[in-house]
Short mmCIF file of C-alpha atoms in Angstrom, two decimals:
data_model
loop_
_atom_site.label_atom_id
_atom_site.label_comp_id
_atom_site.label_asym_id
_atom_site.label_seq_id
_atom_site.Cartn_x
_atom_site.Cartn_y
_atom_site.Cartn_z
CA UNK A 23 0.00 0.00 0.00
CA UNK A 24 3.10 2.41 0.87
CA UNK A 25 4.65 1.78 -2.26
CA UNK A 26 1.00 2.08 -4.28
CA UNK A 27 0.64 5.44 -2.72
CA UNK A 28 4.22 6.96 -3.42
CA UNK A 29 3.60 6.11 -7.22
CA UNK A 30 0.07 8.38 -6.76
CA UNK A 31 1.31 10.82 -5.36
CA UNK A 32 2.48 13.17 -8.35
CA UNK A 33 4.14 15.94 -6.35
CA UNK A 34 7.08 13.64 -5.53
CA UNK A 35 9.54 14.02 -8.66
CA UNK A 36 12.41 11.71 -9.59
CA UNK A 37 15.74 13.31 -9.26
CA UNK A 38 17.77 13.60 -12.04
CA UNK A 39 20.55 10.99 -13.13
CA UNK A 40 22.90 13.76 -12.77
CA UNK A 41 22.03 15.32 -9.99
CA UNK A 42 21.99 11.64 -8.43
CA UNK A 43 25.30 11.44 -9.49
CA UNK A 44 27.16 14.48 -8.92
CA UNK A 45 25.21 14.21 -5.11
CA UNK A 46 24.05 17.91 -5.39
CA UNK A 47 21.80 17.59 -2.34
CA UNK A 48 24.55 16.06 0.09
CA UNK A 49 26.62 19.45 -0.27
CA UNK A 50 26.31 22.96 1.03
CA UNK A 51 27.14 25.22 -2.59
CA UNK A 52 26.40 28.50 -0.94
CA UNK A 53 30.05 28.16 0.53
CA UNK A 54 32.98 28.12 -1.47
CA UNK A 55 35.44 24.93 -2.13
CA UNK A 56 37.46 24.51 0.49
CA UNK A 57 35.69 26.80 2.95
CA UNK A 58 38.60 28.10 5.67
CA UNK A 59 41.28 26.52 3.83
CA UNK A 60 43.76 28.59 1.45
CA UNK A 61 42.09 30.48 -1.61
CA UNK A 62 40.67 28.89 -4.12
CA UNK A 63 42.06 29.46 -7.56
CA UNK A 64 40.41 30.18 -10.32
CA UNK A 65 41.90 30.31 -13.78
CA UNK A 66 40.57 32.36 -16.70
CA UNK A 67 40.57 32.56 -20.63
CA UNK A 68 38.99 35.13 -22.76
CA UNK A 69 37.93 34.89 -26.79
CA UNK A 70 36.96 37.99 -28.11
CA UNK A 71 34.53 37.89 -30.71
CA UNK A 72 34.07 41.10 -31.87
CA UNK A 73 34.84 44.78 -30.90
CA UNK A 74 31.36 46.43 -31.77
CA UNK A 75 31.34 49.76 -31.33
CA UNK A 76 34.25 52.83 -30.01
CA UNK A 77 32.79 56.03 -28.91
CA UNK A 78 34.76 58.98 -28.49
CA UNK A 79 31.62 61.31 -27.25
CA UNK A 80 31.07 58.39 -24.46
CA UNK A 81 34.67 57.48 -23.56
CA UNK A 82 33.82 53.68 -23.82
CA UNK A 83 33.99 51.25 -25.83
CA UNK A 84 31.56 47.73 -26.60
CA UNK A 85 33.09 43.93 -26.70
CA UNK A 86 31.87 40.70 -27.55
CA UNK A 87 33.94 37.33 -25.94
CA UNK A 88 33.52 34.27 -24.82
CA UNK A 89 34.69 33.87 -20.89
CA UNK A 90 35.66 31.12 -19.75
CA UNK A 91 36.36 30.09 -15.77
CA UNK A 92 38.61 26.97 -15.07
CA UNK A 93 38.17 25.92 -11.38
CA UNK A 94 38.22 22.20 -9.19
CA UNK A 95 35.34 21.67 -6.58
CA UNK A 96 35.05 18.13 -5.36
CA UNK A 97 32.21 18.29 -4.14
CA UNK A 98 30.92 17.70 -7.58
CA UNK A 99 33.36 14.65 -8.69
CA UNK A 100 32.10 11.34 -9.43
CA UNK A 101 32.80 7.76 -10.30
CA UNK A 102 33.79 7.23 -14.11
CA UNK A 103 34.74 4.00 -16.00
CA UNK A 104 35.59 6.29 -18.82
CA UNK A 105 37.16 9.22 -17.83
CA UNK A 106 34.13 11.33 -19.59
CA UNK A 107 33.02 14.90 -18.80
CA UNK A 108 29.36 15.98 -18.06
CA UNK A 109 28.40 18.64 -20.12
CA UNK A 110 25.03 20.82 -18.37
CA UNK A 111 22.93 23.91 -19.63
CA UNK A 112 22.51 27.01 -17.06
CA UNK A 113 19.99 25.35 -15.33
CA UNK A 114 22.64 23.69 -12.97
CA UNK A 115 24.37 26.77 -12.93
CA UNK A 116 21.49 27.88 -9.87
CA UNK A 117 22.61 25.18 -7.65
CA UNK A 118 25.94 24.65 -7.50
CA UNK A 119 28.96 27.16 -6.72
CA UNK A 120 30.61 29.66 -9.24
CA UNK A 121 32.80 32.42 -8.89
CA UNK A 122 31.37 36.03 -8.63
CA UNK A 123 33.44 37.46 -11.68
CA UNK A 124 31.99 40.93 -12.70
CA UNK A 125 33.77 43.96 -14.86
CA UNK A 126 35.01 46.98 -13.55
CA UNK A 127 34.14 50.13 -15.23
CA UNK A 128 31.16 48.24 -16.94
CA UNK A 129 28.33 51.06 -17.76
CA UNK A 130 26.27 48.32 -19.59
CA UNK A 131 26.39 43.88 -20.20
CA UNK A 132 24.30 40.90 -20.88
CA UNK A 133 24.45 37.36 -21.44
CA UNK A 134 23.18 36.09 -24.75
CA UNK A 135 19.81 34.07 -24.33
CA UNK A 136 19.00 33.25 -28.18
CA UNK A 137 17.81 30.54 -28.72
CA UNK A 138 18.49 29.67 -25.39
CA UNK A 139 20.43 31.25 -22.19
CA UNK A 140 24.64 31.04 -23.61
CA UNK A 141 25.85 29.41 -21.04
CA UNK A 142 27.81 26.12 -20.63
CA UNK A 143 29.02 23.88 -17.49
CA UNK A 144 31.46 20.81 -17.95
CA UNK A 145 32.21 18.68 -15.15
CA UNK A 146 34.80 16.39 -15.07
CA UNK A 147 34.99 13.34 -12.69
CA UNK A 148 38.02 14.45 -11.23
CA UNK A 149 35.83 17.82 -9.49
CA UNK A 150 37.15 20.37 -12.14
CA UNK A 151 35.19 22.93 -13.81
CA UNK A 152 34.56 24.63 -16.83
CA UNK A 153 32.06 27.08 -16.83
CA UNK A 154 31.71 29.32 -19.96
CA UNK A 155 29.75 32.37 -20.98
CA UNK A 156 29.31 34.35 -24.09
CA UNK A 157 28.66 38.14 -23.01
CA UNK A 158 28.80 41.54 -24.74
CA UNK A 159 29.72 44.30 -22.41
CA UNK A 160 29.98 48.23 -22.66
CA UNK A 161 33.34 49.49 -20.86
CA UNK A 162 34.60 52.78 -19.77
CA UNK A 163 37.85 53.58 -21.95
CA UNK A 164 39.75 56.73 -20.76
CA UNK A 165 40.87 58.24 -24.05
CA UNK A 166 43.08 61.09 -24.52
CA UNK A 167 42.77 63.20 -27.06
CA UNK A 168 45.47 65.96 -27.22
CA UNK A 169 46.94 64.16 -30.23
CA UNK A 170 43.61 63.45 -32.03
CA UNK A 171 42.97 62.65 -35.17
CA UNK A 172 46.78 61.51 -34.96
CA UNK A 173 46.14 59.40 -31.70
CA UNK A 174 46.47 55.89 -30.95
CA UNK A 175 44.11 54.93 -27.48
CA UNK A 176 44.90 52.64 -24.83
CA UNK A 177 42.00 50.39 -22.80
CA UNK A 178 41.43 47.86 -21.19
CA UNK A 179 38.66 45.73 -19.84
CA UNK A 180 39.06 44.17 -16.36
CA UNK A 181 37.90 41.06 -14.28
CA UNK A 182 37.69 41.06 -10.68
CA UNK A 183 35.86 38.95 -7.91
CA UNK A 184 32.97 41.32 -6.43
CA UNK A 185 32.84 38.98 -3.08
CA UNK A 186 35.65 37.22 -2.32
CA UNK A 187 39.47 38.93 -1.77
CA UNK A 188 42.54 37.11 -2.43
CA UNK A 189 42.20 35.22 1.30
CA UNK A 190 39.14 33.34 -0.36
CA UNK A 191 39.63 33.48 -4.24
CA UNK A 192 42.81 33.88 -6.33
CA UNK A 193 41.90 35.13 -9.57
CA UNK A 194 44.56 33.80 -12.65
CA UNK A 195 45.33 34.07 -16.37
CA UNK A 196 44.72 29.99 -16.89
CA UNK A 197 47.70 29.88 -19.83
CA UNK A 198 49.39 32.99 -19.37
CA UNK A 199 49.53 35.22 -22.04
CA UNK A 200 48.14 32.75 -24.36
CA UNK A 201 44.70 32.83 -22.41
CA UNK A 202 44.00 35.97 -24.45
CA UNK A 203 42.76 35.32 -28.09
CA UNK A 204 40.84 37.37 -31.24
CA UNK A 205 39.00 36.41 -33.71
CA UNK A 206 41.28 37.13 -36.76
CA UNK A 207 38.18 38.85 -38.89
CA UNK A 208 38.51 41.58 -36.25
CA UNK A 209 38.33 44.94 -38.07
CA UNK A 210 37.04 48.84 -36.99
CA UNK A 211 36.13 51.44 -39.37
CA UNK A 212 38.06 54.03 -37.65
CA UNK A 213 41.00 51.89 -35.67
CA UNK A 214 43.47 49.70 -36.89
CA UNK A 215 43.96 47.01 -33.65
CA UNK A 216 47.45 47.11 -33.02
CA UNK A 217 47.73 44.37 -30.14
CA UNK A 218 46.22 42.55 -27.40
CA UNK A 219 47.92 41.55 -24.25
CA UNK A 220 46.62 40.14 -21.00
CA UNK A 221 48.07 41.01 -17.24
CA UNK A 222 47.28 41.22 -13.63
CA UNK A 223 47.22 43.14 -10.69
CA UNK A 224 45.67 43.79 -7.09
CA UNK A 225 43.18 46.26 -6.63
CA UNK A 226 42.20 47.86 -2.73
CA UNK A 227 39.49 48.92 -1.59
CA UNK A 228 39.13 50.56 1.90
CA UNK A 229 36.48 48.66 3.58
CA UNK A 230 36.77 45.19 1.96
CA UNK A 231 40.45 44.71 1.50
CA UNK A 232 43.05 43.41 -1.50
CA UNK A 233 41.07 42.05 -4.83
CA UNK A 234 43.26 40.20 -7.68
CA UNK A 235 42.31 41.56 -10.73
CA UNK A 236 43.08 40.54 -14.80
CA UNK A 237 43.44 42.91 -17.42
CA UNK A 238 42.68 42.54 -21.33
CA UNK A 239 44.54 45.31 -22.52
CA UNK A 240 44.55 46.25 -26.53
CA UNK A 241 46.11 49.54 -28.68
CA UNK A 242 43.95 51.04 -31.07
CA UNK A 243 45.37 53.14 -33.67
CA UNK A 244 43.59 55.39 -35.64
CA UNK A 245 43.37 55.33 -39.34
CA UNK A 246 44.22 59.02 -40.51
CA UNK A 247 42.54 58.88 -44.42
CA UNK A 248 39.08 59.69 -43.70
CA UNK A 249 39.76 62.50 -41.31
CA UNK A 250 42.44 64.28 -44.36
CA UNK A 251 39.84 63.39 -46.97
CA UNK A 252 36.85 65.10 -43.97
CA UNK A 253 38.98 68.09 -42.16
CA UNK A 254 42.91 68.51 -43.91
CA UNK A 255 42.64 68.54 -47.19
CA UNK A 256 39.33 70.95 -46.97
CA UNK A 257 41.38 73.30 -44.86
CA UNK A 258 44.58 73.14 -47.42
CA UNK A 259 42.78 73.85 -49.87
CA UNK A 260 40.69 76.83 -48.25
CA UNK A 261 43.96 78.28 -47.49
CA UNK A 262 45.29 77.69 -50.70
CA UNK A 263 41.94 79.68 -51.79
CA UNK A 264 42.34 82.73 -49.74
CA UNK A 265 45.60 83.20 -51.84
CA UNK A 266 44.00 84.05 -55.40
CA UNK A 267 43.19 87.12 -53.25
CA UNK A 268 46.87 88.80 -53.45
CA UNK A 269 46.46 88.31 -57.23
CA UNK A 270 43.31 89.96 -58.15
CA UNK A 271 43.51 93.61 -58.58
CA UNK A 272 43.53 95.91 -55.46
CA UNK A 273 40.53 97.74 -56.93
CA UNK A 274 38.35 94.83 -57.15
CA UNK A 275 37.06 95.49 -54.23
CA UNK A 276 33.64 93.17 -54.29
CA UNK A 277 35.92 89.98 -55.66
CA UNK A 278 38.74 90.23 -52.79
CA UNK A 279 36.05 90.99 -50.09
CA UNK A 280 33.89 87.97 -50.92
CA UNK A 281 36.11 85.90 -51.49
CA UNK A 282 37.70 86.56 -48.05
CA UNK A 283 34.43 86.13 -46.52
CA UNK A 284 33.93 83.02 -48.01
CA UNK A 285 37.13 81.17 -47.38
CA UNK A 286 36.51 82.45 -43.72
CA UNK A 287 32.86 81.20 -43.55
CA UNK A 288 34.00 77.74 -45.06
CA UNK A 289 36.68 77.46 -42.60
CA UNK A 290 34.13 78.15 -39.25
CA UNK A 291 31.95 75.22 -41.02
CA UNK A 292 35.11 72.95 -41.19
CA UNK A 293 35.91 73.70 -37.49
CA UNK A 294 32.41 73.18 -36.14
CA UNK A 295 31.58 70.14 -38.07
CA UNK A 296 35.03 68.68 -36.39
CA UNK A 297 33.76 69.98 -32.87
CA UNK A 298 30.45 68.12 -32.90
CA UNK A 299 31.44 64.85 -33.50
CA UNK A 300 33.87 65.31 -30.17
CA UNK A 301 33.49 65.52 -26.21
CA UNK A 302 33.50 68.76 -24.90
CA UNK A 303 37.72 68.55 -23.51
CA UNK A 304 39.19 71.05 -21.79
CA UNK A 305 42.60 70.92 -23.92
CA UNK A 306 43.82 71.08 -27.30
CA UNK A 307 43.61 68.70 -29.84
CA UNK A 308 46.00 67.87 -32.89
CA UNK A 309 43.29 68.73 -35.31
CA UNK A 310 42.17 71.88 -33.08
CA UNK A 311 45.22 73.01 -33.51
CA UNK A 312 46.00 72.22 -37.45
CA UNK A 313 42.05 74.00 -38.06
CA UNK A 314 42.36 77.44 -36.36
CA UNK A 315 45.63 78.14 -37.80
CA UNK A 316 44.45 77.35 -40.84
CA UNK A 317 41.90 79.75 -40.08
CA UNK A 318 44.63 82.17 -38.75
CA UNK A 319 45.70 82.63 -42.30
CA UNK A 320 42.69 82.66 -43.84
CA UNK A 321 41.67 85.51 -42.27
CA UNK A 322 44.91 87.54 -42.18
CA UNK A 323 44.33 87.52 -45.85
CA UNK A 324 41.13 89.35 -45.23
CA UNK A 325 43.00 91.55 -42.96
CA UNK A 326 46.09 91.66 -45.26
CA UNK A 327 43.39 93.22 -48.40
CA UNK A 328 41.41 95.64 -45.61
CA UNK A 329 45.27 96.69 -44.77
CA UNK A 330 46.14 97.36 -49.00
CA UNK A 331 42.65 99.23 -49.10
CA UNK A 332 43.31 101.55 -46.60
CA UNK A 333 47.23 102.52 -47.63
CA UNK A 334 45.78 102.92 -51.33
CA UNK A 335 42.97 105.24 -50.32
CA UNK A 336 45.52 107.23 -48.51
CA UNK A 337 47.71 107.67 -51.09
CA UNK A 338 45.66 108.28 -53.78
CA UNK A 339 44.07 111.02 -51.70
CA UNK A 340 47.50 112.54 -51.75
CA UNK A 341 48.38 112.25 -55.61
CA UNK A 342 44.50 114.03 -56.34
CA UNK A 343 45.86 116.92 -53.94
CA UNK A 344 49.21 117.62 -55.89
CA UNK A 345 47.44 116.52 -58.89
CA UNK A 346 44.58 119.45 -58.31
CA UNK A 347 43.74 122.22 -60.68
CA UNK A 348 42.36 125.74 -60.61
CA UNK A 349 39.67 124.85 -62.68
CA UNK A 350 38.20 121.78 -60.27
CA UNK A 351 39.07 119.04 -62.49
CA UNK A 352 42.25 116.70 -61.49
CA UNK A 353 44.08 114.11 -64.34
CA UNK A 354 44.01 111.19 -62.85
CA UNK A 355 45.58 107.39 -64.15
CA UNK A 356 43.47 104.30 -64.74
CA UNK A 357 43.72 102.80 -61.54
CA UNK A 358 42.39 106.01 -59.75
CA UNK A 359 39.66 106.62 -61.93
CA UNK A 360 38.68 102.79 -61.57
CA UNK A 361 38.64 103.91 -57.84
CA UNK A 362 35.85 106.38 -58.25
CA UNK A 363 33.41 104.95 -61.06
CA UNK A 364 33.84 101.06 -61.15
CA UNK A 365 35.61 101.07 -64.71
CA UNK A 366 38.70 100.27 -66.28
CA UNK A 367 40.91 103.27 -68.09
CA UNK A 368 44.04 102.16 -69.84
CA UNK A 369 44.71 105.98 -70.36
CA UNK A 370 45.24 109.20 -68.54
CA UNK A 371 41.95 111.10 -68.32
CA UNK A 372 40.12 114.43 -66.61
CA UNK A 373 37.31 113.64 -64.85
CA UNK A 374 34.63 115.82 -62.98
CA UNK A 375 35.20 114.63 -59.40
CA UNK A 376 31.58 115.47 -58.91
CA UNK A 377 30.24 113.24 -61.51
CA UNK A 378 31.84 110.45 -60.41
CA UNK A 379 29.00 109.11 -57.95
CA UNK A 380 26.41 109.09 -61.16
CA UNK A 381 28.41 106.30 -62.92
CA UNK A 382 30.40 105.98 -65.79
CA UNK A 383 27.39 106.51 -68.55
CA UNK A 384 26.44 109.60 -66.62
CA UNK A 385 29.33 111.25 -66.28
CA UNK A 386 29.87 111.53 -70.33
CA UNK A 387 26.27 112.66 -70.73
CA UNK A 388 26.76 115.52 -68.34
CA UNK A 389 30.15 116.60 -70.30
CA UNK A 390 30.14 119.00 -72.76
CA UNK A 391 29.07 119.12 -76.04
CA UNK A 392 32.59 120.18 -76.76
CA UNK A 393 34.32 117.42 -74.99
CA UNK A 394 31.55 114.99 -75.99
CA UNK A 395 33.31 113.56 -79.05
CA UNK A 396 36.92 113.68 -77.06
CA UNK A 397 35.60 111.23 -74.23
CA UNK A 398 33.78 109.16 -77.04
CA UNK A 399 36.69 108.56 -79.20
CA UNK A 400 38.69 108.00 -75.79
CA UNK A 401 36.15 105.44 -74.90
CA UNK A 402 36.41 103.22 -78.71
CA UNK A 403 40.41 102.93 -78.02
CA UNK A 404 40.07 101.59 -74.18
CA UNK A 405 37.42 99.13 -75.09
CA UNK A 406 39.59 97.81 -77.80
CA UNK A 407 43.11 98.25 -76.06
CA UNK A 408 41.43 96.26 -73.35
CA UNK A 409 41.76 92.54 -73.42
CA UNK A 410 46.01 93.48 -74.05
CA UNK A 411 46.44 95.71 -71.32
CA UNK A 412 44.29 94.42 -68.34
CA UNK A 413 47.40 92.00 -67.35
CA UNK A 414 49.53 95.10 -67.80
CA UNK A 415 47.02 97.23 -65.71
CA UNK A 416 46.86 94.72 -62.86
CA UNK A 417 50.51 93.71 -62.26
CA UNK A 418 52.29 97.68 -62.35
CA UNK A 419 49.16 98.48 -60.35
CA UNK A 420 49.49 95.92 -57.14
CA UNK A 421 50.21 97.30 -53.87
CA UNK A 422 53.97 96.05 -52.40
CA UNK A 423 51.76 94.38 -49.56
CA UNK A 424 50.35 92.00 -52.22
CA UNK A 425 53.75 91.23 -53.72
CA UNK A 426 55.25 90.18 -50.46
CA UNK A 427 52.12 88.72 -49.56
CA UNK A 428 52.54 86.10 -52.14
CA UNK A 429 55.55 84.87 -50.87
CA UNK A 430 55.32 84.92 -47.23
CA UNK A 431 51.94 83.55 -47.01
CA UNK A 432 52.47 80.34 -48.99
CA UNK A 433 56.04 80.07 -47.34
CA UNK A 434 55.09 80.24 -43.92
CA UNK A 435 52.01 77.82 -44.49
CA UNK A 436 54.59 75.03 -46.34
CA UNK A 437 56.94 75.54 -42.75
CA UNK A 438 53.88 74.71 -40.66
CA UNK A 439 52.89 72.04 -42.20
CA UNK A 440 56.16 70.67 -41.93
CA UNK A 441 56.81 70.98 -38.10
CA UNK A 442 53.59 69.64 -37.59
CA UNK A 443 53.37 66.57 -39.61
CA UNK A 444 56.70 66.02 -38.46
CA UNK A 445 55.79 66.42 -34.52
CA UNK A 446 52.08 64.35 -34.85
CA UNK A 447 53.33 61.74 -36.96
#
């Protein structure tokens, strides 16, 4: 009757073979192996996947790997004709002991669950462990960027015990340096991955005491094309731009001062665009520093034309005064008459001062009839003496600012570039 009633009653379950083999229920798994004996070591080996994602705003960086924890409990060994391991799902994972490992610096990690929950424990009859993960995990990385775009960054993501110190666990590359290995399809849009390496350390804390702690340490260099194609080669050639200025005659006054403006506007658009995609540091950067004196000389050439302006106007003003006559009217060259109605003359010519604000077509109707056929016979031979003498006209006609301009400018520019190239790279 005993035995008719145990096989009713349905809320009796048979344990499992394994469980009935590796004698879960006889053993205590909220302590660690060898409770008050020396610390319990536990060796580790990493696989890293993939390196998803490196974010410069954030200061961190995203990692996919496969971590693996090596460790002997015999508690769960068992009797084997065969020498063969157990291999179990997370599901044992709840009821037996394993080691607290967490990530310092984390700001975000999971374990993968598709299909199911990625996690794997082997047992082998011996008592030793395997117990393997697959996580992806967000880590600070503390970057420095005072040599950015040029740069090559540092991190490192680190393993440490969150329970037990090094009296109760003793944390351990399991192969050395060889515990540490990529995938070799690794590859970053932005970073070339110069190496990996794996070391170890203690860590303190105040309240809690000594904590042994790995390291996965890797270089990333950063590839320089895309930022010369994006920020450089826009600014060179901006510079280069702002140039054409010291060639275009001084009295061209609306195709200096745009130009100027526009080489100055492109070159704030350059810098900001570079600024956004950046944290907010309190220091100088490579590129920062590449950018604003390219920006430097872009708008001393503004500055150098505002400068050639000025000088002209003043001596000009001075020529019309020796120049003057009795009669009110002054002979004045080309370039000074170009000064006052917008035109070119490729002759000496009087002109009414006071008709000069009407415009050029106004000032010959309000001649005289007597001069009327003078100024139009003067006007037939500088429209056709034209096309040969505007080179003329412009280059005895340049201010000695613009000639030394187009020396020193491009000089000083080519010696930049050199020191710094030579100091980033």
């Amino acid at each position: 009757r005993e035995i008719k009633m145990r096989k009713l009653d349905s809320t009796k379950a048979r344990p499992l073979k394994s469980e009935q083999l590796l004698r879960i229920e006889d053993h205590d798994f909220a302590l660690r192996p060898g409770f008050g004996g020396s610390p319990i070591p536990v060796g580790i080996d990493v696989q890293v996947e993939s390196i998803d994602s490196i974010s410069e705003v954030d200061m961190d960086f995203t990692m996919t790997l496969y971590l693996r924890h090596y460790w002997k409990d015999e508690r769960l060994s068992f009797p084997s004709t065969k020498n063969k391991s157990m291999t179990f799902d997370g599901r044992l994972i709840k009821k037996i002991w394993v080691p607290d490992v967490f990530f310092v610096h984390s700001k975000r990690s999971f374990i993968h669950d598709t299909t199911v929950e990625n996690v794997m424990l082997r047992v082998y009859p011996d008592g030793n462990v395997l117990f393997s993960l697959r996580i992806t995990v967000s880590a600070m990385c503390f970057m420095d960027f005072s040599r950015f775009p040029l740069d090559t960054q540092n991190c490192s993501l680190e393993l440490e015990s969150y329970a037990y110190n090094e009296d109760d666990l003793m944390l351990y590359w399991k192969h050395g340096n060889e515990s540490l290995s990529t995938d070799e399809h690794i590859s970053l849009s932005q970073f070339f991955i110069e190496e990996f390496s794996a070391s170890s350390g203690l860590a303190f804390y105040s309240s809690t005491g000594w904590y042994n702690r790995l390291f996965i340490n890797f270089a990333l260099r950063r590839h320089i094309f895309f930022f010369v194609l994006q920020s450089y080669f826009p600014a060179m050639l901006m510079v280069m731009l702002s140039w054409v200025s010291f060639w275009i005659d001084r009295r061209a006054v609306p195709a200096r001062v745009s130009l100027g403006i526009t080489t100055v506007l492109t070159m704030s658009t350059i810098i900001t665009g570079v600024s956004a995609s950046m944290p907010q540091v309190s220091y100088i950067k490579a590129v920062d520093v590449y950018l604003w004196i390219s920006f430097l000389f872009v708008f001393l050439s503004v500055i150098e034309y505002a400068a050639v302006n000025y000088l002209t106007t003043i001596e000009e003003r001075k020529q019309l005064k020796k120049r003057g006559k009795a009669s009110g009217m002054y002979s004045i060259d080309a370039v000074q008459a170009m000064a006052f109605d917008g035109c070119y003359h490729d002759t000496d010519a009087d002109v009414d001062l006071t008709a000069f604000s009407v415009g050029c077509e106004e000032n010959a109707t309000r001649a005289g009839a007597a001069s009327i056929p003078n100024l139009g016979a003067a006007r037939i031979k500088r429209k056709r003496s034209l096309k040969g003498n505007v080179g003329r006209i412009i280059l005895q006609n340049n201010h000695v600012i613009d000639t030394y301009s187009r020396i020193i400018f491009p000089s000083v520019y080519i010696v930049f570039n050199f020191f710094y190239w030579g100091l980033y790279i």
